Coordinates of C-alpha atoms (C1' of nucleotides) in Angstrom, one line a residue:
Chain I
X1 CA 0.0 0.0 0.0
X2 CA 1.3 3.3 -1.0
X3 CA 2.2 5.5 2.1
X4 CA 1.2 8.6 0.2
X5 CA -2.5 7.8 0.1
X6 CA -2.9 9.1 -3.4
X7 CA -5.7 11.3 -3.8
X8 CA -5.9 11.9 -7.6
X9 CA -3.4 9.7 -9.3
X10 CA -0.6 7.5 -8.1
X11 CA 2.6 8.6 -9.7
X12 CA 4.6 7.6 -6.5
X13 CA 3.6 4.1 -6.9
X14 CA 6.9 2.8 -8.3
X15 CA 8.0 -0.8 -8.5
X16 CA 10.6 -1.8 -5.9
X17 CA 13.2 -2.5 -8.6
X18 CA 16.4 -0.6 -9.2
X19 CA 15.7 2.3 -11.5
X20 CA 18.5 4.2 -13.2
X21 CA 18.3 8.0 -12.9
X22 CA 18.0 8.2 -16.7
X23 CA 14.9 6.2 -16.3
X24 CA 13.5 7.5 -13.1
X25 CA 10.3 9.2 -13.2
X26 CA 11.4 11.7 -10.4
X27 CA 14.3 12.6 -12.8
X28 CA 12.8 16.0 -13.7
X29 CA 12.5 17.0 -10.1
X30 CA 15.9 16.0 -9.0
X31 CA 18.1 16.0 -12.1
X32 CA 19.0 18.5 -14.7
X33 CA 17.1 18.2 -18.0
X34 CA 18.4 18.4 -21.5
X35 CA 21.4 16.1 -21.1
X36 CA 23.1 14.3 -23.9
X37 CA 22.7 10.5 -23.9
X38 CA 26.2 10.0 -22.7
X39 CA 26.0 12.5 -20.0
X40 CA 22.9 10.8 -18.9
X41 CA 24.7 7.5 -18.7
X42 CA 27.4 9.2 -16.6
X43 CA 24.8 10.5 -14.3
X44 CA 23.5 7.0 -13.8
X45 CA 26.6 6.3 -11.8
X46 CA 25.9 9.2 -9.4
X47 CA 23.7 7.1 -7.2
X48 CA 25.9 4.6 -5.3
X49 CA 23.2 2.9 -3.5
X50 CA 19.6 3.1 -2.3
X51 CA 18.7 3.3 1.4
X52 CA 15.4 2.6 3.0
X53 CA 14.5 4.6 6.1
X54 CA 11.7 3.5 8.4
X55 CA 9.3 5.8 9.8
X56 CA 10.8 7.5 12.9
X57 CA 14.3 6.5 11.9
X58 CA 16.9 9.1 11.0
X59 CA 18.7 9.4 7.7
X60 CA 21.4 11.3 9.3
X61 CA 22.1 13.2 12.6
X62 CA 23.7 16.4 13.6
X63 CA 27.3 15.8 14.1
X64 CA 27.6 12.8 11.8
X65 CA 30.2 12.9 9.1
X66 CA 28.8 14.2 5.7
X67 CA 29.7 12.4 2.6
X68 CA 26.6 12.2 0.5
X69 CA 23.5 14.1 -0.6
X70 CA 20.2 12.2 -0.6
X71 CA 17.5 12.3 -3.2
X72 CA 14.2 11.3 -1.9
X73 CA 12.6 8.6 -3.9
X74 CA 9.6 8.1 -1.7
X75 CA 8.5 9.0 1.6
X76 CA 8.5 12.2 3.7
X77 CA 11.3 13.7 5.9
X78 CA 11.6 16.5 8.3
X79 CA 15.0 18.3 9.1
X80 CA 15.5 19.6 12.5
X81 CA 17.9 21.5 14.5
X82 CA 18.4 20.6 18.2
X83 CA 20.2 23.3 20.1
X84 CA 22.1 22.3 23.3
X85 CA 19.6 23.8 25.4
X86 CA 17.0 21.4 24.4
X87 CA 15.3 23.8 22.0
X88 CA 14.1 22.1 18.8
X89 CA 13.4 23.7 15.4
X90 CA 12.1 22.0 12.3
X91 CA 13.8 23.7 9.4
X92 CA 11.9 22.0 6.7
X93 CA 9.7 19.2 5.5
X94 CA 11.0 17.4 2.3
X95 CA 9.2 15.0 0.0
X96 CA 9.9 12.8 -3.1
X97 CA 12.3 14.4 -5.6
X98 CA 13.7 16.8 -3.2
X99 CA 17.4 16.8 -2.2
X100 CA 18.5 16.6 1.4
X101 CA 21.8 17.1 3.2
X102 CA 23.1 20.3 1.8
X103 CA 23.9 21.6 5.3
X104 CA 26.7 19.1 5.7
X105 CA 28.9 20.6 2.9
X106 CA 30.4 23.5 4.9
X107 CA 32.0 21.5 7.6
X108 CA 31.9 17.9 6.3
X109 CA 29.5 17.2 9.1
X110 CA 25.8 17.3 9.3
X111 CA 24.3 20.3 11.3
X112 CA 20.8 18.9 11.6
X113 CA 18.9 15.7 11.9
X114 CA 16.9 14.1 8.9
X115 CA 13.9 12.0 10.3
X116 CA 11.6 10.0 8.2
X117 CA 8.0 10.8 8.9
X118 CA 6.9 7.8 6.9
X119 CA 8.7 4.8 5.5
X120 CA 11.1 6.1 2.8
X121 CA 13.6 5.4 0.3
X122 CA 16.5 7.6 -0.8
X123 CA 19.2 7.6 -3.5
X124 CA 22.6 7.9 -1.9
X125 CA 24.7 10.3 -4.0
X126 CA 28.3 10.5 -2.6
X127 CA 29.2 14.2 -2.7
X128 CA 32.7 13.6 -3.9
X129 CA 31.4 12.0 -7.0
X130 CA 28.8 14.7 -7.6
X131 CA 31.6 17.4 -7.3
X132 CA 33.8 15.5 -9.7
X133 CA 31.0 15.0 -12.2
X134 CA 30.0 18.7 -11.9
X135 CA 33.4 19.5 -13.0
X136 CA 32.9 17.6 -16.2
X137 CA 29.2 18.1 -16.9
X138 CA 28.2 21.8 -16.9
X139 CA 24.5 21.3 -16.8
X140 CA 25.0 19.1 -13.7
X141 CA 27.1 21.8 -12.1
X142 CA 24.4 24.4 -12.8
X143 CA 21.8 22.1 -11.5
X144 CA 23.8 21.6 -8.2
X145 CA 24.1 25.4 -7.8
X146 CA 20.4 26.0 -8.4
X147 CA 19.5 23.4 -5.9
X148 CA 21.6 25.1 -3.3
X149 CA 20.4 28.5 -4.2
X150 CA 16.8 27.4 -4.2
X151 CA 17.2 26.2 -0.7
X152 CA 18.7 29.6 0.3
X153 CA 15.7 31.3 -1.2
X154 CA 13.2 29.0 0.3
X155 CA 14.7 29.8 3.7
X156 CA 14.3 33.4 2.9
X157 CA 10.6 32.8 2.7
X158 CA 10.6 31.0 6.0
X159 CA 12.4 33.9 7.6
X160 CA 9.6 36.2 6.2
X161 CA 6.9 34.0 7.6
X162 CA 8.6 33.7 11.1
X163 CA 9.6 37.3 11.2
X164 CA 6.4 39.0 10.1
X165 CA 3.3 36.7 9.8
X166 CA 0.6 35.9 12.4
X167 CA -0.5 32.5 13.3
X168 CA -3.3 32.3 10.7
X169 CA -1.1 33.5 7.8
X170 CA 1.7 31.0 8.8
X171 CA -0.5 28.0 8.6
X172 CA -2.2 29.3 5.3
X173 CA 1.3 29.7 3.8
X174 CA 2.3 26.3 5.0
X175 CA -0.7 24.5 3.7
X176 CA -0.7 26.4 0.3
X177 CA 3.0 25.4 0.0
X178 CA 2.4 21.7 0.7
X179 CA -0.6 21.3 -1.6
X180 CA 1.3 23.1 -4.4
X181 CA 4.2 20.6 -3.9
X182 CA 2.0 17.8 -3.8
X183 CA 0.1 18.9 -6.9
X184 CA 3.4 19.2 -8.8
X185 CA 3.7 15.5 -8.0
X186 CA 0.4 14.6 -9.3
X187 CA -1.6 14.7 -6.1
X188 CA -4.7 16.7 -5.4
X189 CA -4.4 20.5 -5.1
X190 CA -7.3 20.5 -2.5
X191 CA -6.8 17.4 -0.2
X192 CA -3.8 16.4 1.7
X193 CA -2.6 14.0 4.4
X194 CA -0.3 15.6 6.9
X195 CA 2.7 13.4 7.6
X196 CA 3.7 15.4 10.6
X197 CA 2.2 16.2 14.2
X198 CA 0.9 19.5 15.2
X199 CA 3.9 19.8 17.2
X200 CA 6.2 19.5 14.3
X201 CA 4.1 21.9 12.3
X202 CA 4.3 24.4 15.2
X203 CA 8.1 24.0 15.5
X204 CA 8.4 24.7 11.8
X205 CA 6.0 27.7 11.9
X206 CA 7.3 29.0 15.2
X207 CA 4.1 28.5 17.2
X208 CA 2.9 26.1 19.9
X209 CA 1.0 22.9 19.0
X210 CA -2.1 24.3 20.7
X211 CA -2.0 27.3 18.5
X212 CA -1.7 25.1 15.4
X213 CA -4.7 23.1 16.6
X214 CA -6.9 26.2 17.3
X215 CA -6.0 27.7 14.0
X216 CA -7.0 24.6 12.2
X217 CA -10.3 24.7 14.2
X218 CA -10.8 28.3 13.2
X219 CA -10.3 27.5 9.6
X220 CA -12.7 24.8 9.9
X221 CA -15.3 27.0 11.6
X222 CA -14.9 29.5 8.8
X223 CA -15.6 26.9 6.2
X224 CA -12.1 27.2 4.7
X225 CA -10.9 23.7 5.7
X226 CA -12.3 20.5 6.5
X227 CA -10.0 18.9 9.2
X228 CA -10.1 15.4 10.2
X229 CA -7.0 15.0 12.2
X230 CA -4.3 14.8 9.6
X231 CA -6.7 14.6 6.7
X232 CA -7.2 18.1 5.4
X233 CA -9.3 19.2 2.6
X234 CA -9.2 22.8 1.3
X235 CA -12.8 24.0 0.8
X236 CA -12.1 27.5 0.0
X237 CA -8.7 28.0 -1.7
X238 CA -9.3 31.7 -2.3
X239 CA -9.9 32.5 1.4
X240 CA -6.7 30.8 2.3
X241 CA -4.9 32.9 -0.3
X242 CA -6.6 36.0 1.0
X243 CA -5.4 35.3 4.4
X244 CA -1.9 35.1 3.2
X245 CA -2.1 38.3 1.1
X246 CA -3.7 40.5 3.6
X247 CA -1.5 43.2 4.9
X248 CA 0.3 42.5 8.2
X249 CA -1.6 44.1 11.0
Chain Q
X1 CA 38.2 58.3 7.3
X2 CA 37.4 54.7 7.7
X3 CA 33.6 54.0 7.9
X4 CA 34.2 51.1 10.2
X5 CA 35.5 53.1 13.0
X6 CA 38.1 50.7 14.0
X7 CA 38.3 49.9 17.7
X8 CA 41.4 47.7 17.9
X9 CA 43.3 47.7 14.7
X10 CA 42.5 48.9 11.2
X11 CA 42.8 46.1 8.9
X12 CA 40.0 47.5 6.7
X13 CA 41.9 50.5 6.1
X14 CA 42.8 49.6 2.6
X15 CA 44.4 51.7 -0.1
X16 CA 42.0 52.6 -2.8
X17 CA 44.2 51.0 -5.5
X18 CA 43.4 47.8 -7.4
X19 CA 44.4 45.0 -5.5
X20 CA 44.5 41.5 -6.9
X21 CA 42.8 38.7 -5.1
X22 CA 46.1 36.9 -4.7
X23 CA 47.3 40.0 -2.9
X24 CA 44.0 40.9 -1.1
X25 CA 44.1 40.9 2.7
X26 CA 40.5 39.7 2.7
X27 CA 41.5 36.7 0.6
X28 CA 41.3 34.3 3.5
X29 CA 37.7 35.3 4.1
X30 CA 36.4 35.1 0.7
X31 CA 38.8 32.9 -1.3
X32 CA 39.9 29.3 -0.9
X33 CA 43.3 28.9 0.8
X34 CA 46.1 26.6 -0.3
X35 CA 46.0 27.2 -4.0
X36 CA 48.9 26.7 -6.3
X37 CA 50.6 29.8 -7.7
X38 CA 49.2 29.3 -11.1
X39 CA 45.7 28.7 -9.7
X40 CA 46.0 32.0 -7.8
X41 CA 46.9 33.7 -10.9
X42 CA 43.8 32.4 -12.5
X43 CA 41.6 33.4 -9.7
X44 CA 42.9 36.9 -10.1
X45 CA 40.8 37.1 -13.3
X46 CA 37.6 36.2 -11.4
X47 CA 36.9 39.8 -10.4
X48 CA 35.8 41.6 -13.4
X49 CA 35.5 45.1 -11.8
X50 CA 35.0 46.8 -8.6
X51 CA 32.0 48.6 -7.8
X52 CA 31.4 51.4 -5.2
X53 CA 28.0 51.7 -3.5
X54 CA 27.0 54.7 -1.6
X55 CA 25.2 54.6 1.8
X56 CA 21.6 53.9 1.0
X57 CA 22.2 52.8 -2.6
X58 CA 21.3 49.3 -3.7
X59 CA 23.9 46.9 -5.1
X60 CA 21.0 44.8 -6.6
X61 CA 17.3 44.7 -6.4
X62 CA 14.7 41.9 -6.3
X63 CA 13.8 41.1 -10.0
X64 CA 16.9 42.3 -11.5
X65 CA 18.9 39.9 -13.7
X66 CA 21.5 38.0 -11.9
X67 CA 24.8 37.6 -13.4
X68 CA 27.4 38.0 -10.8
X69 CA 28.2 37.3 -7.1
X70 CA 29.7 40.2 -5.1
X71 CA 32.5 39.9 -2.5
X72 CA 32.3 42.9 -0.1
X73 CA 35.7 44.6 0.1
X74 CA 34.5 47.3 2.5
X75 CA 31.2 48.5 4.0
X76 CA 28.3 47.0 5.3
X77 CA 25.0 45.7 3.6
X78 CA 21.6 44.4 4.5
X79 CA 19.6 42.1 2.3
X80 CA 16.0 42.2 2.5
X81 CA 12.8 40.7 1.0
X82 CA 9.9 42.9 0.3
X83 CA 6.6 41.0 -0.2
X84 CA 3.9 42.3 -2.5
X85 CA 1.8 43.2 0.5
X86 CA 4.4 45.7 1.8
X87 CA 5.9 43.5 4.3
X88 CA 9.5 43.8 4.7
X89 CA 12.1 41.3 6.1
X90 CA 15.7 41.8 6.5
X91 CA 17.3 38.5 5.7
X92 CA 20.9 39.2 6.7
X93 CA 23.6 41.9 7.3
X94 CA 26.9 41.3 5.5
X95 CA 30.2 42.8 6.2
X96 CA 33.7 42.8 4.5
X97 CA 34.8 39.5 3.3
X98 CA 31.4 38.0 2.8
X99 CA 29.7 37.0 -0.5
X100 CA 26.4 38.3 -1.5
X101 CA 24.0 37.4 -4.4
X102 CA 23.7 33.7 -3.9
X103 CA 19.9 34.0 -4.0
X104 CA 20.0 34.9 -7.6
X105 CA 21.4 31.7 -8.9
X106 CA 18.2 29.6 -9.1
X107 CA 16.2 31.8 -11.3
X108 CA 18.9 34.0 -12.9
X109 CA 17.1 36.8 -11.1
X110 CA 17.8 38.4 -7.7
X111 CA 15.0 37.6 -5.2
X112 CA 16.0 40.2 -2.6
X113 CA 17.5 43.7 -2.4
X114 CA 21.0 44.4 -1.3
X115 CA 21.4 47.9 0.3
X116 CA 24.6 49.4 1.6
X117 CA 24.2 50.7 5.1
X118 CA 27.5 52.6 4.7
X119 CA 29.7 53.5 1.8
X120 CA 30.9 50.3 0.4
X121 CA 33.0 48.7 -2.3
X122 CA 32.4 45.2 -3.8
X123 CA 34.4 43.0 -6.2
X124 CA 32.1 42.0 -9.1
X125 CA 32.6 38.3 -9.9
X126 CA 30.7 37.1 -13.0
X127 CA 29.0 33.9 -12.0
X128 CA 29.5 32.4 -15.5
X129 CA 33.3 32.8 -14.9
X130 CA 33.1 31.5 -11.4
X131 CA 31.3 28.4 -12.6
X132 CA 33.8 27.9 -15.4
X133 CA 36.8 28.2 -13.2
X134 CA 35.2 26.0 -10.6
X135 CA 35.1 23.3 -13.2
X136 CA 38.9 23.6 -13.6
X137 CA 40.0 24.3 -10.1
X138 CA 38.6 21.8 -7.6
X139 CA 39.6 24.0 -4.5
X140 CA 37.6 26.9 -5.7
X141 CA 34.6 24.6 -6.6
X142 CA 34.8 23.3 -3.1
X143 CA 34.9 26.7 -1.8
X144 CA 31.9 27.8 -3.6
X145 CA 30.0 24.8 -2.3
X146 CA 31.1 25.8 1.2
X147 CA 30.0 29.3 0.9
X148 CA 26.5 28.4 -0.3
X149 CA 26.2 25.6 2.4
X150 CA 27.3 28.1 5.0
X151 CA 24.6 30.5 4.1
X152 CA 22.0 27.5 4.3
X153 CA 23.3 26.7 7.8
X154 CA 23.3 30.3 8.9
X155 CA 19.7 30.7 7.8
X156 CA 18.8 27.5 9.9
X157 CA 20.3 29.4 12.8
X158 CA 18.0 32.3 12.1
X159 CA 15.0 30.0 11.8
X160 CA 15.8 28.8 15.3
X161 CA 16.1 32.2 16.7
X162 CA 12.9 33.4 14.9
X163 CA 11.0 30.3 15.8
X164 CA 11.8 29.7 19.4
X165 CA 13.5 32.6 21.0
X166 CA 12.2 35.6 23.1
X167 CA 13.2 39.1 22.4
X168 CA 16.2 39.3 24.9
X169 CA 17.6 36.0 23.6
X170 CA 17.2 37.3 20.0
X171 CA 19.0 40.4 20.7
X172 CA 21.7 38.8 22.6
X173 CA 22.4 36.2 19.7
X174 CA 22.3 39.0 17.4
X175 CA 24.9 41.1 19.2
X176 CA 27.2 38.2 20.0
X177 CA 27.1 37.1 16.3
X178 CA 28.1 40.7 15.2
X179 CA 31.0 41.1 17.6
X180 CA 32.2 37.6 16.8
X181 CA 32.4 38.5 13.2
X182 CA 33.8 41.8 13.8
X183 CA 36.4 40.4 16.1
X184 CA 37.4 37.8 13.3
X185 CA 38.1 41.0 11.2
X186 CA 40.4 42.6 13.8
X187 CA 37.9 44.8 15.7
X188 CA 37.0 44.8 19.3
X189 CA 35.1 41.9 20.7
X190 CA 33.3 44.2 23.2
X191 CA 32.6 47.3 21.3
X192 CA 30.6 47.8 18.2
X193 CA 28.9 50.5 16.1
X194 CA 25.7 49.3 14.8
X195 CA 25.3 50.2 11.1
X196 CA 21.6 49.7 11.1
X197 CA 18.5 51.2 12.6
X198 CA 16.4 49.7 15.3
X199 CA 13.8 49.0 12.7
X200 CA 16.3 47.1 10.7
X201 CA 17.4 45.1 13.5
X202 CA 13.8 44.5 14.4
X203 CA 13.0 43.3 11.0
X204 CA 15.8 40.8 11.0
X205 CA 15.0 39.6 14.5
X206 CA 11.2 39.4 14.0
X207 CA 10.3 42.1 16.5
X208 CA 9.2 45.8 16.4
X209 CA 11.6 48.5 16.7
X210 CA 10.1 49.7 20.0
X211 CA 10.9 46.2 21.4
X212 CA 14.4 46.4 20.2
X213 CA 14.8 49.7 21.8
X214 CA 13.3 48.6 25.1
X215 CA 15.4 45.5 25.1
X216 CA 18.5 47.5 24.6
X217 CA 17.5 49.7 27.5
X218 CA 16.8 46.7 29.8
X219 CA 20.3 45.3 29.0
X220 CA 21.7 48.7 29.9
X221 CA 19.7 48.8 33.1
X222 CA 21.1 45.4 34.0
X223 CA 24.6 46.5 33.5
X224 CA 25.1 44.2 30.4
X225 CA 25.6 46.8 27.8
X226 CA 26.4 50.4 27.5
X227 CA 24.2 51.7 24.8
X228 CA 24.7 55.2 23.3
X229 CA 22.4 55.2 20.2
X230 CA 24.4 53.0 17.8
X231 CA 27.5 52.8 19.9
X232 CA 27.3 49.7 22.0
X233 CA 29.8 48.2 24.4
X234 CA 29.4 44.9 26.0
X235 CA 30.0 45.2 29.8
X236 CA 29.1 41.6 30.7
X237 CA 29.8 39.1 28.0
X238 CA 29.1 36.2 30.2
X239 CA 25.6 37.5 31.1
X240 CA 24.8 37.9 27.3
X241 CA 25.9 34.4 26.8
X242 CA 23.7 33.2 29.7
X243 CA 20.7 34.8 28.2
X244 CA 21.2 33.0 25.0
X245 CA 21.8 29.5 26.7
X246 CA 18.9 29.7 29.2
X247 CA 16.2 27.3 28.4
X248 CA 13.2 28.6 26.3
X249 CA 10.4 29.4 28.8
Chain H
dC1 C1' 19.4 76.4 12.6
dG2 C1' 15.6 74.1 11.2
dA3 C1' 13.8 69.8 9.3
dC4 C1' 13.9 65.1 9.2
dA5 C1' 15.1 60.6 10.6
dC6 C1' 15.7 58.0 14.5
dC7 C1' 15.3 56.5 19.2
dT8 C1' 13.1 56.1 23.8
dT9 C1' 9.4 55.4 27.0
dG10 C1' 4.6 55.0 28.7
dA11 C1' -0.1 52.9 28.7
dA12 C1' -3.5 50.0 26.8
dG13 C1' -4.4 46.0 24.1
dA14 C1' -4.0 41.8 21.3
dG15 C1' -2.2 37.4 20.0
dG16 C1' -0.1 33.7 21.6
dT17 C1' 1.5 30.8 25.5
dT18 C1' 0.9 28.0 29.4
dC19 C1' -1.3 24.8 32.1
dA20 C1' -4.9 21.7 32.6
dA21 C1' -8.2 18.1 31.4
dG22 C1' -10.5 15.2 28.5
dA23 C1' -11.3 13.1 23.7
dA24 C1' -9.8 10.7 19.7
dA25 C1' -6.6 8.0 17.3
dT26 C1' -2.8 4.8 16.9
dG27 C1' 0.0 1.1 18.3
dT28 C1' 1.0 -3.1 21.1
dG29 C1' 0.7 -7.4 23.2
dG30 C1' -2.0 -11.0 24.6
Chain Y
dC1 C1' -9.0 -9.4 17.0
dC2 C1' -9.7 -7.0 21.0
dA3 C1' -8.1 -4.4 25.2
dC4 C1' -5.1 -1.5 27.0
dA5 C1' -1.4 2.0 26.9
dT6 C1' 0.4 5.6 24.5
dT7 C1' 0.6 9.3 21.6
dT8 C1' -1.8 12.9 19.5
dC9 C1' -5.2 16.3 19.2
dT10 C1' -8.7 19.6 21.0
dT11 C1' -10.5 23.0 24.0
dG12 C1' -10.9 26.3 27.9
dA13 C1' -9.2 29.9 31.2
dA14 C1' -5.7 32.7 32.9
dC15 C1' -1.5 34.9 31.9
dC16 C1' 2.3 37.1 29.7
dT17 C1' 5.1 39.0 26.1
dC18 C1' 5.2 41.7 22.6
dT19 C1' 2.6 45.1 19.8
dT20 C1' 0.3 49.3 19.0
dC21 C1' -0.5 54.0 19.5
dA22 C1' 1.2 58.1 21.1
dA23 C1' 4.4 61.6 22.6
dG24 C1' 8.6 63.7 23.4
dG25 C1' 13.7 63.5 23.0
dT26 C1' 17.9 63.0 20.7
dG27 C1' 21.0 63.3 16.8
dT28 C1' 22.2 64.5 12.2
dC29 C1' 22.6 66.8 7.8
dG30 C1' 21.6 70.1 4.5

DNA sequence: CGACACCTTGAAGAGGTTCAAGAAATGTGG
DNA sequence: CCACATTTCTTGAACCTCTTCAAGGTGTCG
């Protein structure tokens, strides 16, 4: 059974066989497009192995040696910082086709934890090989630069959210972003199943789990959402978008 | 007169002549170390031009075409997002030796503004040339990867700050980070001159300018800081650090 | 010197947190 | 497959931090 509970179609329902990058249907998400056939063949050697990660298990932990990036083939992850003082901050949620582990490059050591929120499988791409190939294949190099830059820009957006939005706006932004990414993967743009707890959502959005819960309830009362625990259906997309766009204050 | 108001030594006090990267005293901050002489000579060609930016002027603006990274030679910048709804979020403050413009790589278009907070000069490094040279000089490639990864990790720290710290902790983290970076550049580790307004600090830290001002006043009352407008002296470093390390709540 | 931007401080108010209790869902072991 | 333990979620009430609004002070630059 597909952990993604497909709502529209089921593009995630991949056979458990070894699939080459050149033949992977997630390729357009995690690989550069427009490569020559020989370059594509090279890129197939990027993935050293696959790795399965059970729900609740960690793909890597802060402090561990970094030596590879991971492309998510299936499943859902969170990345989180844990400060010495016990504070915990979810820095992102990642889904199939997204790259994880970029934080480790600076110090050859991971600086956050990556935890699977559902059973997952990742492609292990040794970074030394990526770097080597990026020196030979310019489009791959450009792709890598873009992936890193995209992460920087994404985090800018989170800073805007955390720095200047109120609870309702944060949750609205969060939901719109999630469905948009799911939709790009062939899922419904109005229904979604949250893979994370209220507490994890709260940590990401800089609010307490009770506030997350209350905000969900308010959206439900207002007829914007239908919330059944982690099953969420967007009933009034325009209203959600209006919440995001309204001026602060 | 040096805009940096040197407090200890004056390493920023550079002659206004053209200085090659291989001969620049900021090199260790913005360039990879341990290059061969011939690689160093190549890298000298990285900087196409210098550019002076007056206080208040923008180095680049959101939406503008991206084609170069900038290494700050002197001066002080802020980068900020301006959402359509008028919201404004400072995403960072950058000083000499730091690289600016990474956000533009993804879409070949800048996604934030970079504004000089004091008269500044930057080295213009066309990104196409950086990429080209990174394909030939592995240490440069690695350096670029690290610069981008470092920015990602820095932003994780800001997310932690914005997501889980209270006003006093935020300001303490901010000040400690600033003096640490200034100290690495040869300035005092206990005195600093803020190049930005209370409002800009507040935007960065996710709080209103009044709260920034009040928090400064509280620190001054507690004998932790001596605050004279933008002249700040840290009187009790340990107390500042204690504020950061104390458990949330 | 006067205009303007910036900073400080007070008082009232709002939004979110904390604490607490109970309900619903999920997982586990018999 | 069911019962129980555990985790997760919801909701209420009191509280607290930060914001908002307002006024006055300080510094700076033409």
